mmCIF file of C-alpha atoms in Angstrom:
data_model
loop_
_atom_site.group_PDB
_atom_site.id
_atom_site.type_symbol
_atom_site.label_atom_id
_atom_site.label_comp_id
_atom_site.label_asym_id
_atom_site.label_seq_id
_atom_site.Cartn_x
_atom_site.Cartn_y
_atom_site.Cartn_z
ATOM 1 C CA MET A 30 -16.349 2.965 24.093
ATOM 2 C CA ASP A 31 -14.408 0.198 25.925
ATOM 3 C CA LEU A 32 -10.940 -0.718 24.756
ATOM 4 C CA ASP A 33 -11.931 -3.802 22.789
ATOM 5 C CA THR A 34 -14.661 -1.929 20.921
ATOM 6 C CA ALA A 35 -12.306 0.966 20.276
ATOM 7 C CA THR A 36 -9.487 -1.226 19.120
ATOM 8 C CA LYS A 37 -11.811 -3.103 16.711
ATOM 9 C CA ALA A 38 -13.120 0.231 15.444
ATOM 10 C CA ASN A 39 -9.579 1.479 14.874
ATOM 11 C CA VAL A 40 -8.457 -1.772 13.058
ATOM 12 C CA ASP A 41 -11.518 -1.871 10.909
ATOM 13 C CA ASN A 42 -11.262 1.764 9.851
ATOM 14 C CA LEU A 43 -7.515 1.627 9.186
ATOM 15 C CA ARG A 44 -8.026 -1.508 7.113
ATOM 16 C CA GLU A 45 -10.681 0.221 5.015
ATOM 17 C CA LEU A 46 -8.649 3.432 4.770
ATOM 18 C CA LEU A 47 -5.525 1.569 3.455
ATOM 19 C CA ARG A 48 -7.553 -0.503 1.019
ATOM 20 C CA ASN A 49 -9.458 2.453 -0.336
ATOM 21 C CA ALA A 50 -6.255 4.471 -0.626
ATOM 22 C CA SER A 51 -4.691 1.675 -2.690
ATOM 23 C CA VAL A 52 -7.625 1.444 -5.008
ATOM 24 C CA ILE A 53 -7.955 5.222 -5.664
ATOM 25 C CA GLN A 54 -4.272 5.716 -6.242
ATOM 26 C CA ALA A 55 -3.884 2.665 -8.441
ATOM 27 C CA SER A 56 -6.809 3.828 -10.609
ATOM 28 C CA GLN A 57 -5.314 7.311 -10.921
ATOM 29 C CA TYR A 58 -1.810 5.892 -11.594
ATOM 30 C CA PHE A 59 -3.098 3.634 -14.323
ATOM 31 C CA ASN A 60 -4.893 6.370 -16.216
ATOM 32 C CA GLY A 61 -8.135 6.371 -14.399
ATOM 33 C CA GLN A 62 -8.893 2.777 -15.311
ATOM 34 C CA ASP A 63 -11.165 0.697 -13.158
ATOM 35 C CA VAL A 64 -9.420 -1.058 -10.235
ATOM 36 C CA GLN A 65 -11.299 -3.417 -7.960
ATOM 37 C CA VAL A 66 -10.424 -4.812 -4.479
ATOM 38 C CA ILE A 67 -10.728 -8.565 -4.322
ATOM 39 C CA PRO A 68 -10.241 -10.158 -0.913
ATOM 40 C CA SER A 69 -7.182 -12.452 -0.842
ATOM 41 C CA PRO A 70 -7.648 -16.145 -0.130
ATOM 42 C CA PRO A 71 -7.993 -16.768 3.670
ATOM 43 C CA ASP A 72 -4.786 -18.909 3.666
ATOM 44 C CA HIS A 73 -2.595 -15.881 3.080
ATOM 45 C CA LYS A 74 -0.574 -14.810 6.013
ATOM 46 C CA LEU A 75 2.122 -12.261 6.885
ATOM 47 C CA GLY A 76 5.505 -13.399 5.649
ATOM 48 C CA GLN A 77 4.193 -15.240 2.647
ATOM 49 C CA VAL A 78 5.917 -14.859 -0.702
ATOM 50 C CA LEU A 79 3.283 -13.485 -3.113
ATOM 51 C CA SER A 80 5.386 -12.270 -6.074
ATOM 52 C CA ARG A 81 8.849 -11.672 -7.414
ATOM 53 C CA TYR A 82 9.172 -8.075 -6.079
ATOM 54 C CA ILE A 83 7.819 -5.924 -3.272
ATOM 55 C CA ALA A 84 7.728 -2.146 -3.351
ATOM 56 C CA MET A 85 7.097 -0.578 -0.014
ATOM 57 C CA VAL A 86 6.939 2.515 2.150
ATOM 58 C CA LEU A 87 7.029 2.923 5.943
ATOM 59 C CA LEU A 88 4.597 5.405 7.489
ATOM 60 C CA THR A 89 5.308 6.419 10.973
ATOM 61 C CA SER A 90 4.244 8.736 13.753
ATOM 62 C CA ASN A 91 4.253 8.755 17.515
ATOM 63 C CA GLU A 92 0.875 6.973 17.449
ATOM 64 C CA LEU A 93 1.338 4.350 14.760
ATOM 65 C CA ARG A 94 3.584 2.525 12.298
ATOM 66 C CA ILE A 95 2.485 1.185 8.928
ATOM 67 C CA VAL A 96 4.474 -0.928 6.541
ATOM 68 C CA PHE A 97 2.624 -0.603 3.241
ATOM 69 C CA LYS A 98 3.629 -3.111 0.530
ATOM 70 C CA VAL A 99 2.815 -3.679 -3.139
ATOM 71 C CA HIS A 100 3.634 -7.157 -4.317
ATOM 72 C CA PHE A 101 4.125 -7.519 -8.173
ATOM 73 C CA ASN A 102 5.701 -9.427 -10.931
ATOM 74 C CA PRO A 103 7.417 -7.274 -13.577
ATOM 75 C CA GLU A 104 5.986 -9.412 -16.469
ATOM 76 C CA GLN A 105 2.393 -8.183 -15.777
ATOM 77 C CA ILE A 106 3.492 -4.585 -15.557
ATOM 78 C CA ARG A 107 5.562 -4.942 -18.771
ATOM 79 C CA THR A 108 2.552 -6.269 -20.566
ATOM 80 C CA TYR A 109 0.440 -3.401 -19.387
ATOM 81 C CA ARG A 110 3.169 -0.861 -20.367
ATOM 82 C CA GLN A 111 3.637 -2.513 -23.814
ATOM 83 C CA ALA A 112 -0.032 -2.305 -24.558
ATOM 84 C CA ARG A 113 0.177 1.420 -23.681
ATOM 85 C CA GLY A 114 3.070 1.919 -26.260
ATOM 86 C CA ALA A 115 5.975 2.169 -23.919
ATOM 87 C CA SER A 116 9.372 2.181 -25.597
ATOM 88 C CA ALA A 117 11.721 -0.683 -25.153
ATOM 89 C CA ASP A 118 13.883 1.382 -22.802
ATOM 90 C CA ASP A 119 10.843 1.726 -20.446
ATOM 91 C CA LEU A 120 10.350 -1.985 -20.244
ATOM 92 C CA SER A 121 13.498 -3.096 -18.459
ATOM 93 C CA ASP A 122 13.034 -4.616 -14.988
ATOM 94 C CA LYS A 123 14.759 -1.655 -13.491
ATOM 95 C CA GLN A 124 12.304 0.840 -15.004
ATOM 96 C CA LEU A 125 9.293 -1.403 -14.163
ATOM 97 C CA ILE A 126 10.584 -1.571 -10.507
ATOM 98 C CA ASP A 127 10.846 2.209 -10.454
ATOM 99 C CA PHE A 128 7.362 2.457 -11.899
ATOM 100 C CA MET A 129 5.937 0.287 -9.101
ATOM 101 C CA LYS A 130 8.059 2.061 -6.411
ATOM 102 C CA GLU A 131 6.362 5.205 -7.499
ATOM 103 C CA LEU A 132 2.970 3.654 -7.184
ATOM 104 C CA SER A 133 3.754 2.581 -3.572
ATOM 105 C CA ASN A 134 5.027 6.050 -2.945
ATOM 106 C CA GLN A 135 1.738 7.543 -4.250
ATOM 107 C CA MET A 136 -0.359 5.135 -2.177
ATOM 108 C CA GLY A 137 1.657 6.047 1.023
ATOM 109 C CA GLY A 138 1.359 9.691 0.077
ATOM 110 C CA ARG A 139 -2.335 9.453 -0.097
ATOM 111 C CA VAL A 140 -2.405 7.953 3.393
ATOM 112 C CA CYS A 141 -0.251 10.748 4.718
ATOM 113 C CA ARG A 142 -2.514 13.347 3.297
ATOM 114 C CA ILE A 143 -5.550 11.737 4.774
ATOM 115 C CA PHE A 144 -3.955 11.745 8.227
ATOM 116 C CA ASP A 145 -2.693 15.303 7.747
ATOM 117 C CA ALA A 146 -6.304 16.440 7.024
ATOM 118 C CA HIS A 147 -7.098 15.162 10.530
ATOM 119 C CA GLN A 148 -4.037 17.013 12.078
ATOM 120 C CA ILE A 149 -2.138 13.844 12.512
ATOM 121 C CA ALA A 150 1.476 14.330 11.452
ATOM 122 C CA ILE A 151 2.836 11.185 9.777
ATOM 123 C CA GLY A 152 6.200 10.738 8.048
ATOM 124 C CA MET A 153 6.924 8.513 5.036
ATOM 125 C CA SER A 154 10.169 6.820 3.987
ATOM 126 C CA VAL A 155 11.427 6.776 0.449
ATOM 127 C CA PRO A 156 9.949 3.860 -1.532
ATOM 128 C CA LEU A 157 11.961 0.762 -1.401
ATOM 129 C CA CYS A 158 11.976 -2.385 -3.462
ATOM 130 C CA THR A 159 13.154 -5.865 -2.642
ATOM 131 C CA ARG A 160 12.716 -9.406 -3.966
ATOM 132 C CA GLY A 161 9.563 -11.088 -2.897
ATOM 133 C CA ILE A 162 11.421 -14.010 -1.409
ATOM 134 C CA TYR A 163 12.706 -11.788 1.354
ATOM 135 C CA GLU A 164 9.279 -11.547 2.697
ATOM 136 C CA ILE A 165 9.978 -14.825 4.633
ATOM 137 C CA TYR A 166 12.614 -12.910 6.670
ATOM 138 C CA ALA A 167 10.364 -9.951 7.524
ATOM 139 C CA ASP A 168 9.959 -9.335 11.268
ATOM 140 C CA TYR A 169 6.367 -9.048 12.120
ATOM 141 C CA GLN A 170 6.838 -9.061 15.829
ATOM 142 C CA PRO A 171 5.588 -5.882 17.408
ATOM 143 C CA LYS A 172 8.208 -3.374 18.429
ATOM 144 C CA SER A 173 8.500 -2.169 21.978
ATOM 145 C CA GLY A 174 5.392 -0.259 22.953
ATOM 146 C CA ALA A 175 2.952 -1.592 20.412
ATOM 147 C CA ILE A 176 -0.519 -1.993 22.009
ATOM 148 C CA THR A 177 -2.213 -3.405 19.036
ATOM 149 C CA LYS A 178 -0.816 -4.872 15.792
ATOM 150 C CA PHE A 179 -2.549 -6.321 12.736
ATOM 151 C CA GLY A 180 -1.785 -7.224 9.170
ATOM 152 C CA ASP A 181 -3.980 -7.343 6.061
ATOM 153 C CA PHE A 182 -3.727 -8.602 2.489
ATOM 154 C CA TRP A 183 -5.901 -7.658 -0.479
ATOM 155 C CA GLN A 184 -5.763 -8.042 -4.307
ATOM 156 C CA LEU A 185 -6.149 -5.236 -6.742
ATOM 157 C CA ASN A 186 -7.535 -6.264 -10.075
ATOM 158 C CA GLY A 187 -7.216 -3.846 -12.969
ATOM 159 C CA PRO A 188 -5.491 -3.175 -16.299
ATOM 160 C CA PHE A 189 -2.340 -4.677 -14.886
ATOM 161 C CA ASP A 190 -4.072 -8.016 -14.210
ATOM 162 C CA THR A 191 -3.585 -8.639 -10.399
ATOM 163 C CA ILE A 192 -1.203 -7.169 -7.859
ATOM 164 C CA TYR A 193 -1.278 -7.875 -4.104
ATOM 165 C CA CYS A 194 -1.141 -5.218 -1.392
ATOM 166 C CA SER A 195 -0.359 -5.924 2.199
ATOM 167 C CA CYS A 196 0.093 -3.804 5.324
ATOM 168 C CA PHE A 197 1.379 -4.350 8.846
ATOM 169 C CA VAL A 198 0.141 -1.794 11.342
ATOM 170 C CA GLU A 199 1.215 -1.135 14.888
ATOM 171 C CA LEU A 200 -0.784 1.133 17.110
ATOM 172 C CA MET A 201 1.479 2.656 19.786
ATOM 173 C CA GLY A 202 -1.205 4.083 22.027
ATOM 174 C CA LYS A 203 -4.895 4.289 22.620
ATOM 175 C CA ASP A 204 -5.506 7.064 20.108
ATOM 176 C CA ASP A 205 -8.849 6.953 18.307
ATOM 177 C CA PHE A 206 -8.289 6.479 14.466
ATOM 178 C CA SER A 207 -11.908 5.274 13.931
ATOM 179 C CA THR A 208 -12.893 8.626 12.569
ATOM 180 C CA VAL A 209 -10.083 9.208 10.248
ATOM 181 C CA LYS A 210 -11.752 9.231 6.873
ATOM 182 C CA ALA A 211 -10.581 10.226 3.383
ATOM 183 C CA ALA A 212 -11.807 13.550 2.066
ATOM 184 C CA ASP A 213 -12.572 13.863 -1.516
ATOM 185 C CA GLU A 214 -9.364 14.896 -3.257
ATOM 186 C CA VAL A 215 -8.714 15.863 -6.752
ATOM 187 C CA ALA A 216 -5.500 14.446 -8.158
ATOM 188 C CA GLU A 217 -3.778 14.434 -11.490
ATOM 189 C CA GLU A 218 -4.497 11.319 -13.451
ATOM 190 C CA GLY A 219 -2.101 9.569 -15.719
ATOM 191 C CA GLU A 220 1.228 7.777 -15.739
ATOM 192 C CA LEU A 221 4.468 9.528 -14.867
ATOM 193 C CA ASP A 222 7.230 9.589 -17.303
ATOM 194 C CA PHE A 223 10.569 8.350 -15.919
ATOM 195 C CA LEU A 224 13.582 10.198 -17.216
#
């Protein structure tokens, strides 16, 4: 496999892996309800403001770096939570932000478990949240040593209406990630209660 073919296989596989992880985790997080991936419009690009807030995690190892983001508006999550009978205390912006930070944490955790199953150690940051407008200040230039970099956007449609996910991936070496696949994994379904 030459470098171009290997690079394309890595990029294609990592895109699919990240999209699938987001769908599976969102479905489990939202009580097993159906979640679909809808390709984002082609005019979306890295650094574009997509929503009021961004919940994100950073996944990193010697071989790669992934910034995984969930772009959301609290109103749509509030509507979903109200329909599920959430108390008024659970509907504040702060609680909704925590709810979505946990979703990004679970999505990142799924990706870490997939890599771990392939004996690739990958660390994950605590989930962070920032206002969506700060996306315009994000630095999407490859850091020193990045051989390949790519970004991706996709929409998740489900009981929460629509949320956007995005990622920025930097491959630091010529490692082959084209065979990293998700194994079937049983996970607990249902929402978490925030204390």
